[in-house]
Short mmCIF file of C-alpha atoms in Angstrom, two decimals:
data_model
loop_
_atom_site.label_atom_id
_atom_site.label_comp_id
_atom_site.label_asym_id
_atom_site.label_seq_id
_atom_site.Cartn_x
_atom_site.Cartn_y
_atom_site.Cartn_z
CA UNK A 1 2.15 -22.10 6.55
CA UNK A 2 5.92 -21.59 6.42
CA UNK A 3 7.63 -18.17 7.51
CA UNK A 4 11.31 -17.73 6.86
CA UNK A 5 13.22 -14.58 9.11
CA UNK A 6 15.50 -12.37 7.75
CA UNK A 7 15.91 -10.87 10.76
CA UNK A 8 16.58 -10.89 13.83
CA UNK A 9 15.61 -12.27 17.60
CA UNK A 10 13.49 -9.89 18.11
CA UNK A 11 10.96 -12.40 15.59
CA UNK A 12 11.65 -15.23 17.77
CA UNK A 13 8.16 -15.28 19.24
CA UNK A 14 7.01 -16.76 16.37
CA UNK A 15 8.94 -19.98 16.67
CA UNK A 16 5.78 -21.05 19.19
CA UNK A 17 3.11 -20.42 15.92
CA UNK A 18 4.47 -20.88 13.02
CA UNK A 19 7.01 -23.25 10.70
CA UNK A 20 9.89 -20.97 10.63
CA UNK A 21 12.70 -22.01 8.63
CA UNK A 22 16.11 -22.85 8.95
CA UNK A 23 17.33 -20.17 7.52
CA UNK A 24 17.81 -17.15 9.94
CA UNK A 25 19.21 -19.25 12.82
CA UNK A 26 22.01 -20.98 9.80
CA UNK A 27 22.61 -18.69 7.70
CA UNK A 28 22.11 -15.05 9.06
CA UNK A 29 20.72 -12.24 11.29
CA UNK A 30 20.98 -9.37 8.48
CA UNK A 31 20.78 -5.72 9.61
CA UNK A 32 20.90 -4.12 6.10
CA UNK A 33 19.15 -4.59 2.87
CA UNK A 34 22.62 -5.37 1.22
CA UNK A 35 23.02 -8.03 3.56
CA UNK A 36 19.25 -9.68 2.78
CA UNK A 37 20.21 -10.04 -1.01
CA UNK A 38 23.43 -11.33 -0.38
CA UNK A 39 21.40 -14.34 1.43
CA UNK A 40 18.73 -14.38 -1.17
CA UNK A 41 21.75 -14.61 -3.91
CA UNK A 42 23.53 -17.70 -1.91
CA UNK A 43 20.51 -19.15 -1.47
CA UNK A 44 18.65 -18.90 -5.43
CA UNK A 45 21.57 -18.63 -7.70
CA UNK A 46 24.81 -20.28 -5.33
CA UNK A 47 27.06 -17.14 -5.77
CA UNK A 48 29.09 -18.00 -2.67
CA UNK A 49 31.50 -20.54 -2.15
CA UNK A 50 31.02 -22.57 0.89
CA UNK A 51 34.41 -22.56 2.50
CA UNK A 52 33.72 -17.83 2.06
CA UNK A 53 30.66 -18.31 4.06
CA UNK A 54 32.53 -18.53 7.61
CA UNK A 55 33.56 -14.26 6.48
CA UNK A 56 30.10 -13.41 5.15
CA UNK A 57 27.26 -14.72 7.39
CA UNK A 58 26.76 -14.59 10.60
CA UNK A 59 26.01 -18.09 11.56
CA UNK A 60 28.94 -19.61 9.31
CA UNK A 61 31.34 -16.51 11.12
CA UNK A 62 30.67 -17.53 14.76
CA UNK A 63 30.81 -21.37 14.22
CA UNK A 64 33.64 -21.46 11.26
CA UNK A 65 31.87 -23.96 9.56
CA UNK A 66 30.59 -23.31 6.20
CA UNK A 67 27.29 -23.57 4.75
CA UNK A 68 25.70 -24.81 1.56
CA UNK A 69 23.14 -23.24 -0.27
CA UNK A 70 21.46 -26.63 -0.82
CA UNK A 71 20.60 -27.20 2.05
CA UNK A 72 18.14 -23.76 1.77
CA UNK A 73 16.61 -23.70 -1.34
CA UNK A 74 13.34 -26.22 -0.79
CA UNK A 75 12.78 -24.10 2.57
CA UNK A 76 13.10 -20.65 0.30
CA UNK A 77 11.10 -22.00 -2.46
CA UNK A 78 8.00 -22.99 -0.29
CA UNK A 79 8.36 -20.19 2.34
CA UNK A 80 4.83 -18.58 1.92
CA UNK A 81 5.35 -15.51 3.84
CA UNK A 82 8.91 -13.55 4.34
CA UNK A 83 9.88 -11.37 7.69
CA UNK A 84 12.44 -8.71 6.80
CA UNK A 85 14.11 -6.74 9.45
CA UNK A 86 15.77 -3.64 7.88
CA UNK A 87 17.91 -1.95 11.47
CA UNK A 88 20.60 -0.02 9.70
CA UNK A 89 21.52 2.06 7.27
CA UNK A 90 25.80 0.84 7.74
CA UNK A 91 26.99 -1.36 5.40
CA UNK A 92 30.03 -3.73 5.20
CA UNK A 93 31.73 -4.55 1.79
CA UNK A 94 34.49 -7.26 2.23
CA UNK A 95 35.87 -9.01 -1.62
CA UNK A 96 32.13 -7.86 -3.38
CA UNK A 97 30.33 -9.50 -1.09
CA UNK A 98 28.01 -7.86 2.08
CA UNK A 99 29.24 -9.11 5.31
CA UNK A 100 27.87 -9.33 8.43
CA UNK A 101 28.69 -6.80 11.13
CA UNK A 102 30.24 -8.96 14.15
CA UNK A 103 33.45 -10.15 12.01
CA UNK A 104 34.35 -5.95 11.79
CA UNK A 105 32.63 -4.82 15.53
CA UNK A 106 33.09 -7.91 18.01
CA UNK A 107 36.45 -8.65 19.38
CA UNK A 108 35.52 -12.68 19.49
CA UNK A 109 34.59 -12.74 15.44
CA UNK A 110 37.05 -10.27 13.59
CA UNK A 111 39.36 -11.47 11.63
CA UNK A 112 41.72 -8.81 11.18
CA UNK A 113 42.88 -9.90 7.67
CA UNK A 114 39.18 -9.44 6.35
CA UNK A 115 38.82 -6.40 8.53
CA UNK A 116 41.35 -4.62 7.45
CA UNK A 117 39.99 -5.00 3.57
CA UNK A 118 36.11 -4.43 4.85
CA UNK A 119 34.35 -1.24 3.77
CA UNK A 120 32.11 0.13 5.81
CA UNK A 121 29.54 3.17 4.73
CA UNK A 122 26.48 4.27 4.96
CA UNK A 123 23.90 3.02 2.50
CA UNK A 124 22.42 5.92 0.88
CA UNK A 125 18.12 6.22 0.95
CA UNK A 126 17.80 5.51 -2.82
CA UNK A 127 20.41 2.59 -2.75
CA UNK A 128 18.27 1.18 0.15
CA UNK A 129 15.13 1.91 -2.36
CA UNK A 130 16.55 0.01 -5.12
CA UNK A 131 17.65 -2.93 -3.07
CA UNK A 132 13.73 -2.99 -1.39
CA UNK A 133 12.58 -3.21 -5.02
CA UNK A 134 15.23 -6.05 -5.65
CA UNK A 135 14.06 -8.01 -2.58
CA UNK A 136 10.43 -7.39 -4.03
CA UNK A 137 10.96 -9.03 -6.94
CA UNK A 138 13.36 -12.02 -5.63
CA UNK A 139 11.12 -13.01 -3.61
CA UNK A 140 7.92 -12.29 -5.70
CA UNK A 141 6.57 -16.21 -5.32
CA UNK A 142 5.76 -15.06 -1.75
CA UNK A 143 4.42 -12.53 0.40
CA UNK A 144 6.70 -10.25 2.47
CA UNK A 145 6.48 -7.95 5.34
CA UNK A 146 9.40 -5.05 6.06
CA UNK A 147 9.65 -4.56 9.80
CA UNK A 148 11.83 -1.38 11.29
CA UNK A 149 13.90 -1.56 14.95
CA UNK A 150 12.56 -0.28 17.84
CA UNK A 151 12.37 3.28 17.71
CA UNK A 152 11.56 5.39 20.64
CA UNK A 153 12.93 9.06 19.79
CA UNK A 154 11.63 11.18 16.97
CA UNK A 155 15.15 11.86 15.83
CA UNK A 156 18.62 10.04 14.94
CA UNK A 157 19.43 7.79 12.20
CA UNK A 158 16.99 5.03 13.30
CA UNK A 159 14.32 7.42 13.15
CA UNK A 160 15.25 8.56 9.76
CA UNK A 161 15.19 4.68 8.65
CA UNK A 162 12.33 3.77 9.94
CA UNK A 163 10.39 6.84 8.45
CA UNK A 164 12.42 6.28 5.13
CA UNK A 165 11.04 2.35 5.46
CA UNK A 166 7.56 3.82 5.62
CA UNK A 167 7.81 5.75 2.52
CA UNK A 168 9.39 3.00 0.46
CA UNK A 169 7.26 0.37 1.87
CA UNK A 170 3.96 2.78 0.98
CA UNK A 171 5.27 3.54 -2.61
CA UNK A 172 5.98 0.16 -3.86
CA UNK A 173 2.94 -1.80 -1.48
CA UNK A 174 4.61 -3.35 0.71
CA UNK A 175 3.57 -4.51 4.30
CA UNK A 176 5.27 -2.45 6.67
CA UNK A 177 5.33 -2.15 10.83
CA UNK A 178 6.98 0.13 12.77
CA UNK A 179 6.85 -1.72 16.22
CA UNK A 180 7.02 1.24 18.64
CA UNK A 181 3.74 3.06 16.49
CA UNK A 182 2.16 -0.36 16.96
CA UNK A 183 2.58 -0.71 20.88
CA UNK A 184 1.52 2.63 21.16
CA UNK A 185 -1.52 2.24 19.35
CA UNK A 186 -2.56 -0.58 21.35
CA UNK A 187 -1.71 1.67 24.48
CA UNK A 188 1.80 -0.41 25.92
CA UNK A 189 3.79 1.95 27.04
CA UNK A 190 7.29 0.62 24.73
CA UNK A 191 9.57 0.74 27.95
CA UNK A 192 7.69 -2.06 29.90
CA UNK A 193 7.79 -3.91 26.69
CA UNK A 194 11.68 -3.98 25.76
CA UNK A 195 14.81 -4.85 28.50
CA UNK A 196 16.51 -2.88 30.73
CA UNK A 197 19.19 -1.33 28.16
CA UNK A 198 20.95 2.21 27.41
CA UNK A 199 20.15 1.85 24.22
CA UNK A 200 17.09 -0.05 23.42
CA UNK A 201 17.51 -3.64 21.24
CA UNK A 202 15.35 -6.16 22.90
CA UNK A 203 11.99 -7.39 23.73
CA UNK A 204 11.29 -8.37 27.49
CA UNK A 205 9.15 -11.27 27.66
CA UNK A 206 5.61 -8.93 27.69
CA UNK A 207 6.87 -7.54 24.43
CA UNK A 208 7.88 -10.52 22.84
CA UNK A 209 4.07 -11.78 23.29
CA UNK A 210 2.68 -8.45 21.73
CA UNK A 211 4.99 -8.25 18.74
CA UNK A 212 3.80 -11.33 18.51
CA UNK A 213 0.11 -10.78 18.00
CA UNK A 214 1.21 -7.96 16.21
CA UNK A 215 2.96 -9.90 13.51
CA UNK A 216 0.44 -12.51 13.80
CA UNK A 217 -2.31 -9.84 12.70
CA UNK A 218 -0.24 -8.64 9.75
CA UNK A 219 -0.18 -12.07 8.46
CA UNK A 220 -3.43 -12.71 8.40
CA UNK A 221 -4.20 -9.31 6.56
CA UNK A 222 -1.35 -10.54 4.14
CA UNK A 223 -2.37 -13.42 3.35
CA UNK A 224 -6.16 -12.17 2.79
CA UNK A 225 -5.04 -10.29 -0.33
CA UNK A 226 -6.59 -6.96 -0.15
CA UNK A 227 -3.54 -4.90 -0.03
CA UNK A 228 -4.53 -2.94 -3.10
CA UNK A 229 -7.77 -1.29 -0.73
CA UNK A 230 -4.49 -0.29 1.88
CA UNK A 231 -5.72 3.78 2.90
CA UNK A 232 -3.07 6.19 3.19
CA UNK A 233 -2.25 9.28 4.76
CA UNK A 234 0.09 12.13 2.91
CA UNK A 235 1.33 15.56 2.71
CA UNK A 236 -1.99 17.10 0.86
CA UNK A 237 -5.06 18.38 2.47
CA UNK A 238 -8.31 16.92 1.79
CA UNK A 239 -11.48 18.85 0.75
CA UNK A 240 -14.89 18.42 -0.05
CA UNK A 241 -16.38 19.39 -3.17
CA UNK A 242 -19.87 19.96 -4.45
CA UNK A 243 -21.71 19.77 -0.96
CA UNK A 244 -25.18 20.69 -0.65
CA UNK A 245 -27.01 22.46 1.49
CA UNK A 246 -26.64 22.36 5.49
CA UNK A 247 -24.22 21.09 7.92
CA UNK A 248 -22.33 17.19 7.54
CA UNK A 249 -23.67 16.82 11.70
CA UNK A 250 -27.26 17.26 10.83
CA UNK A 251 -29.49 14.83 9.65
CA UNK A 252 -31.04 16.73 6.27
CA UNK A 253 -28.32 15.66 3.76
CA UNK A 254 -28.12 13.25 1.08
CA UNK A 255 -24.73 12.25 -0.15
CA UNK A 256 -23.40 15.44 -2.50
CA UNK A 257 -20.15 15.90 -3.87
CA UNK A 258 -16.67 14.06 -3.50
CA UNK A 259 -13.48 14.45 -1.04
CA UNK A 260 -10.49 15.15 -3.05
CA UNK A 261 -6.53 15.98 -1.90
CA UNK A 262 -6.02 19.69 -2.12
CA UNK A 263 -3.26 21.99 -3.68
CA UNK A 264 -2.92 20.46 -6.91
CA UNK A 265 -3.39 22.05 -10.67
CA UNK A 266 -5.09 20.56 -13.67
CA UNK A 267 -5.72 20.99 -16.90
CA UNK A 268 -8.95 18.92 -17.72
CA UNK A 269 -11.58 17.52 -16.04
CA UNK A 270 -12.85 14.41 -16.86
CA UNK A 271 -16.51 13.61 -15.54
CA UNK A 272 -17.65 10.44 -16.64
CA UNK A 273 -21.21 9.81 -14.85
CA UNK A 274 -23.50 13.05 -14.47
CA UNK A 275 -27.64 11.85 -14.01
CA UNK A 276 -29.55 14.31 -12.40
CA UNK A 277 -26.12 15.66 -9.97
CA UNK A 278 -23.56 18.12 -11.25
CA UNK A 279 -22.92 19.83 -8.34
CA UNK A 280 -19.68 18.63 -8.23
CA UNK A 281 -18.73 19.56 -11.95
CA UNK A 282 -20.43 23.09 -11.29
CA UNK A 283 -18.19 23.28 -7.44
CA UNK A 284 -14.55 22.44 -9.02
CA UNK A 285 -14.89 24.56 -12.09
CA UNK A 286 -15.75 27.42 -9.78
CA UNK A 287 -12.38 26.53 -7.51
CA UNK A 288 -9.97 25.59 -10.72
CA UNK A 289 -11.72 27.94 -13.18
CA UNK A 290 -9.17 28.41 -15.72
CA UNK A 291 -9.78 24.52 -17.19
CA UNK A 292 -11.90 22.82 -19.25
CA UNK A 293 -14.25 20.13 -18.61
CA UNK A 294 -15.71 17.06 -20.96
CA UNK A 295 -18.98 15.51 -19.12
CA UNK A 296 -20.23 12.68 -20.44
CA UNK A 297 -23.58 10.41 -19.71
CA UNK A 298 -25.67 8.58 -22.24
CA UNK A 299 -28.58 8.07 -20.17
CA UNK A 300 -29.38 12.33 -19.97
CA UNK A 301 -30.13 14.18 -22.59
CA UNK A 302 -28.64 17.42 -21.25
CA UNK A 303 -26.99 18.74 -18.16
CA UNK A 304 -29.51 18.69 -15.28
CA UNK A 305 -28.75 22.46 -14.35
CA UNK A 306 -29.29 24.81 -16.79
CA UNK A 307 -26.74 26.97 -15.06
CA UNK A 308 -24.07 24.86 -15.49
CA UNK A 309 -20.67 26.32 -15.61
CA UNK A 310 -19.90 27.50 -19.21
CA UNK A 311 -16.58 25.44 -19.30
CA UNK A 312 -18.39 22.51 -19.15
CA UNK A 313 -18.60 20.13 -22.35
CA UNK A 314 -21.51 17.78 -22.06
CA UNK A 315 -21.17 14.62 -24.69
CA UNK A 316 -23.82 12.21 -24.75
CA UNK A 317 -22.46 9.22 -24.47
CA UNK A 318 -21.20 6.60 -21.71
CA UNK A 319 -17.65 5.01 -21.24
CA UNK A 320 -17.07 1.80 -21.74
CA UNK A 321 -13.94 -0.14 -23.37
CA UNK A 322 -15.06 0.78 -27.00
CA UNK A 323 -15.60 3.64 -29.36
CA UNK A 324 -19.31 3.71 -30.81
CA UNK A 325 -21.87 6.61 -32.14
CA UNK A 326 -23.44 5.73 -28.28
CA UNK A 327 -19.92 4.88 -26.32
CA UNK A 328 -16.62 6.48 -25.52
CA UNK A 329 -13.09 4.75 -24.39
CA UNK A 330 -11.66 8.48 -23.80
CA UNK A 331 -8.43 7.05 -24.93
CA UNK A 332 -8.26 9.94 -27.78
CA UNK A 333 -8.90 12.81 -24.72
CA UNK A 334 -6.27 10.96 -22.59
CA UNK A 335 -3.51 10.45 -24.64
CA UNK A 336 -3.81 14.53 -26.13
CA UNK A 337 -3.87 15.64 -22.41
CA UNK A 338 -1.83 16.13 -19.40
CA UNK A 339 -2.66 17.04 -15.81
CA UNK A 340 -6.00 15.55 -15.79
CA UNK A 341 -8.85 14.80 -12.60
CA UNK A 342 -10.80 12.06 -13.36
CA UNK A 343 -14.33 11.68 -11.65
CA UNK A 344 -15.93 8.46 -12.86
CA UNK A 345 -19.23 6.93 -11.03
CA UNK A 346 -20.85 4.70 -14.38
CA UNK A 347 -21.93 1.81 -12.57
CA UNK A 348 -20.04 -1.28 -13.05
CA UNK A 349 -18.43 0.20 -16.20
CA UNK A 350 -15.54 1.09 -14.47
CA UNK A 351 -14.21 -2.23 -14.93
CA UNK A 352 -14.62 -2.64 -18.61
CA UNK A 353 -12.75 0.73 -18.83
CA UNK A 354 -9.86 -0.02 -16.62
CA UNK A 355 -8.95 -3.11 -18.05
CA UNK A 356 -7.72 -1.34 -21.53
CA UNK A 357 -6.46 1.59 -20.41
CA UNK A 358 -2.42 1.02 -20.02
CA UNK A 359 -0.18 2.72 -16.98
CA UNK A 360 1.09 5.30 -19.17
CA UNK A 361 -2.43 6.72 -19.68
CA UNK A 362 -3.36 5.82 -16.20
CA UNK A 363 -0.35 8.69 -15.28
CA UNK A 364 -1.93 11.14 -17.33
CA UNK A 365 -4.42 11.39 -13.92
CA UNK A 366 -2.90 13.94 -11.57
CA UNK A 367 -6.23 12.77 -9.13
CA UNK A 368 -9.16 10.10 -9.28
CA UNK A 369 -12.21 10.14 -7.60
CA UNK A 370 -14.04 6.46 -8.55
CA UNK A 371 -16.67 4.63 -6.97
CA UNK A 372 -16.36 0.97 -7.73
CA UNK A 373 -19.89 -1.13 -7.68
CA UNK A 374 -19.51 -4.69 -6.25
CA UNK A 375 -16.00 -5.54 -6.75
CA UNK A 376 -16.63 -8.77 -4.75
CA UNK A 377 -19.80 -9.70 -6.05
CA UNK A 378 -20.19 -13.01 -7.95
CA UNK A 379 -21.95 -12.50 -11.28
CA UNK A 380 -25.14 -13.62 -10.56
CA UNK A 381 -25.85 -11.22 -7.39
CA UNK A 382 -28.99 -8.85 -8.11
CA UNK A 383 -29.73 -5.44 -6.32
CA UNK A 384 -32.69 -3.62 -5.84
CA UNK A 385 -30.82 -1.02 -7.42
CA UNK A 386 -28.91 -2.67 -9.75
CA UNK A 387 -31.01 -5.00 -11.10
CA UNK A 388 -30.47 -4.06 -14.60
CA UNK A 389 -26.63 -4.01 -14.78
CA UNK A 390 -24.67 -6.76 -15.86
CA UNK A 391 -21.37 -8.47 -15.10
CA UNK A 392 -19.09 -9.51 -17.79
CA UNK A 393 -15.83 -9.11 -15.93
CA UNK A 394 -15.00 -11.56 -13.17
CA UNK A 395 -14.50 -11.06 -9.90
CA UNK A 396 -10.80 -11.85 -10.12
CA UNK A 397 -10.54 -9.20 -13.45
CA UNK A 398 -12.46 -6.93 -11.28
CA UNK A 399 -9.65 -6.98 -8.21
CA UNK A 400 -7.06 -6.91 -10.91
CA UNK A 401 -8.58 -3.36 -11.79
CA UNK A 402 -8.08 -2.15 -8.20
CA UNK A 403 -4.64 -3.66 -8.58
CA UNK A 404 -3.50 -1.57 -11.57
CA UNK A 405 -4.59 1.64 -10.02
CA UNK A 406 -2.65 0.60 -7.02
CA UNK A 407 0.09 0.99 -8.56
CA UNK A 408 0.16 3.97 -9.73
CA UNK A 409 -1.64 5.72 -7.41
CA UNK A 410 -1.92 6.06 -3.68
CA UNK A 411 -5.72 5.26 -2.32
CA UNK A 412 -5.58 8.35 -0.11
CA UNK A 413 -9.89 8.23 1.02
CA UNK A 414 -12.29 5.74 1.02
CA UNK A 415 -15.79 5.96 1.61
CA UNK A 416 -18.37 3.58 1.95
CA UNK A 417 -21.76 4.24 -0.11
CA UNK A 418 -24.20 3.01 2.20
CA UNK A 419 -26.63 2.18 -0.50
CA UNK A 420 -26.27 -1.53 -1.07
CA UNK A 421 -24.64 -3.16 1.96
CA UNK A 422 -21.50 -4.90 2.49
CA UNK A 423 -20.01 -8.55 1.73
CA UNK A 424 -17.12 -10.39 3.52
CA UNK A 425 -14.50 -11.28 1.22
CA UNK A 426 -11.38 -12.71 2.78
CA UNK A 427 -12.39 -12.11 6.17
CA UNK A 428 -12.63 -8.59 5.79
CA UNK A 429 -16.48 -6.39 5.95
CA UNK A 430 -16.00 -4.75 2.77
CA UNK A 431 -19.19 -2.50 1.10
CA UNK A 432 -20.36 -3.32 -2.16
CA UNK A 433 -20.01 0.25 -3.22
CA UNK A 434 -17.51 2.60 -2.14
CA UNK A 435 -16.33 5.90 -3.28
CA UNK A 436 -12.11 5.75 -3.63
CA UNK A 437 -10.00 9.53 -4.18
CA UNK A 438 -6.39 8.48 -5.93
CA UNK A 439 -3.19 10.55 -6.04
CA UNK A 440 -0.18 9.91 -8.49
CA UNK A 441 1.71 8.50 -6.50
CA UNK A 442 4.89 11.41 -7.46
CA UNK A 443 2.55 14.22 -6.12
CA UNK A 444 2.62 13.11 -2.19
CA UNK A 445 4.83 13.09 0.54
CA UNK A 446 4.80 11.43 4.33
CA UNK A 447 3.01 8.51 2.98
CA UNK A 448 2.44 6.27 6.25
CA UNK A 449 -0.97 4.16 6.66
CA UNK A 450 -4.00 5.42 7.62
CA UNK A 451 -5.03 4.45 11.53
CA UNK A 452 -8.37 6.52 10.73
CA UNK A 453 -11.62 5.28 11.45
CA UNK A 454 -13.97 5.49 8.24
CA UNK A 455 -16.20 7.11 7.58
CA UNK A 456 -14.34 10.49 8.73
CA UNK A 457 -17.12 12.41 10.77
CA UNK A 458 -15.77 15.83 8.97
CA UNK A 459 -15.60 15.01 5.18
CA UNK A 460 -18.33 11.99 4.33
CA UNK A 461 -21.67 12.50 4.07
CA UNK A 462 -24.46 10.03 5.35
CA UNK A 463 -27.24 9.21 3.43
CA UNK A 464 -29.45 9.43 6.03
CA UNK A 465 -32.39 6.67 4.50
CA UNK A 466 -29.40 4.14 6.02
CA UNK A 467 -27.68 3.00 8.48
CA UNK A 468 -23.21 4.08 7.77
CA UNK A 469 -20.83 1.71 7.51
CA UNK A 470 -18.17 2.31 9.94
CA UNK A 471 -14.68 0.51 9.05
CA UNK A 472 -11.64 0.09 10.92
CA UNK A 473 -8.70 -2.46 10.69
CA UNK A 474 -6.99 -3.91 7.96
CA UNK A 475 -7.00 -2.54 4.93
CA UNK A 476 -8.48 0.83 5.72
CA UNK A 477 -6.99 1.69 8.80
CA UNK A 478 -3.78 0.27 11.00
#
């Protein structure tokens, strides 16, 4: 496998595990995302004269030899996984081109000439956004990973970066540690990690072997292709609706009811999968009770509660990806609504369904609440419980489902369905049915990853005829 750095020496540990090309240690140690697409530019399209290189990048600045882009582009095009250090918001602007810091700050590199005609500013947060999403897409025949400075104080502009880094890096799914929140959640303290500095820049010895492992474990959850199952944490509460009777400690429940994020407003609710449950239907209607509801279900002939809230619409008939006198697509409801929750459970239908709805109609969903049967299942695979459903959609147009909602929505709870078991896909212990609660991804704030355990002891419900499956790690929890 071959890793190229944009970064810094604080990735030099990985020089002992892994190919790392040439390209951080001749080209550049960028700081800012400016700087990173400057390199990616000289590198995939040759916008930079070689004899300009000694008063752009670093390498070229300190040695004043120039550099040709050449010489980088087999070792960019077959890089499988890029590092990118992002350590400052400053920018420096010399002749259109992003320069690197030491010929404007260190006495030994500046050239006063160019100095006196750099720029410097501060990069403002959607400028930093856009180039993050430029980076994304340069470098789209790999995988990447964003990495923040070492941040030890809960205030000050690398705070605000590194929290800023978070948020991009959770909207647009993209890999993202914050080194001090990883030390500490491995219990190093970060100061017997780091050298003896006022201001804290580099890794002692200790630290360089734990960032290490660190980055080591991020790569192996990278390349294992499951970011689209990545839990987060936000701004928004989460609540359980449509519980039954007694307490989630004791023993004497079956699993009732969903966990959904709080303090939202709808219009509609869509509940596609009813059977004999509609505690849930009956439970929101009562909380949002100014809305209306469509619940549909082929296999029932009416709702099972004859009290059933009198918003509720029942339509006999299951969703699928066509419109029949037995089937629904629910494109018609979608595209004449706004402000919808969507609570789908119609085993293994899901997929057919996802596949032909488009992202604009996917936005019309304020909130999902989904469970997903066998994603990772090959076609053949029969359960006890499932041993009359079929599986036209591959297990590759299956992920691609998850995918799409991915990005559009953040995965904000998961919960394993302890009903049929798990299977290892990747590496990674992964039930075959799991319950997933979506937000659009405009309605949340603080996004960082999850580092909870699942199940969460307060919210999900055990079925108590099996054993829970408890989850931690990569993807569900950092």
């Amino acid at each position: 496998m071959k890793i190229t750095i944009f970064g810094s020496c604080r990735q030099d540990s990985l020089y002992n595990d892994y190919e790392i090309t040439k390209i951080k240690n001749d080209i550049s140690y960028p700081h800012y995302t400016k700087e990173v697409i400057e390199i990616i530019n000289f590198i995939k399209y040759n916008t930079i004269q070689p004899e300009d290189t000694t008063n752009i990048f670093r390498t070229p600045i300190m040695n004043q030899k120039p550099i040709y882009s050449n010489n980088y582009k087999n070792d960019f095009d077959t890089t499988d996984v890029f590092i990118i250090e992002i350590s400052s918001k400053l920018c420096y602007e010399y002749n259109n081109n992003y320069v690197h810091h030491i010929i404007y700050d260190m006495d030994e590199y500046i050239n006063n000439e160019v100095k006196n005609n750099i720029l410097k500013r501060i990069q403002t947060d959607e400028e930093i956004e856009n180039d993050i999403v430029k980076i994304k897409k340069e470098l789209e025949h790999s995988k990447i990973i964003i990495v923040g400075h070492i941040v030890t104080y809960e205030k000050g502009e690398r705070y605000n970066l590194i929290k800023l880094l978070e948020q991009i890096c959770a909207k647009h799914n993209i890999l993202f540690i914050n080194p001090v929140k990883e030390f500490n959640k491995r219990g190093y303290d970060i100061n017997n990690m780091t050298l003896q500095e006022d201001k804290i820049m580099h890794y002692n010895e200790t630290g360089h072997n734990v960032i290490k492992t660190i980055y080591k474990e991020y790569i192996n959850y990278l390349l294992s292709d499951v970011n689209y199952l990545i839990v987060y944490n936000s701004n928004l509460n989460k609540v359980r609706i449509g519980l039954n009777s007694g307490s989630i400690e004791s023993n004497n429940i079956d699993d009732g009811g969903y966990v959904i994020l709080d303090g939202l407003d709808y219009n509609l609710l869509l509940s596609c999968g009813i059977s004999n449950d509609i505690r849930f239907e009956n439970k929101f209607l009562d909380k949002y009770n100014n809305i209306k509801c469509y619940a549909f279900d082929g296999t029932i002939n009416s709702l099972p509660d004859e009290n059933f809230n009198k918003n509720i619409n029942f339509i006999k008939k299951n969703i699928t990806n066509t419109n029949t006198i037995d089937t629904t697509n629910l494109l018609d409801i979608i595209d004449n609504n706004d402000n919808i929750f969507l609570k789908m459970d119609i085993e293994t239908n899901e997929f057919q369904w996802l596949e032909i709805v488009n992202t604009e109609q996917l936005l019309k969903f304020k909130q999902i609440v989904i469970e997903f049967h066998f994603v990772f299942q090959e076609s053949n695979f029969v359960d006890d419980l499932f041993s009359k459903l079929s599986f036209p959609i591959s297990v590759e147009r299956r992920i691609n489902c998850l995918k799409k909602l991915a990005n559009t929505h953040y995965l904000l709870h998961f919960h394993p369905n302890n009903c049929c078991g798990t299977i290892f896909y990747n590496g990674i212990e992964i039930p075959n049915v799991f319950e997933c609660t979506y937000v659009r991804k405009d309605l949340c704030n603080d996004i960082t990853v999850s580092n909870k355990q699942i199940p969460d002891k307060l919210l999900d419900i055990k079925n108590t005829n099996n054993t829970d499956i408890y989850l931690s790690g990569f993807p569900f929890s950092f």
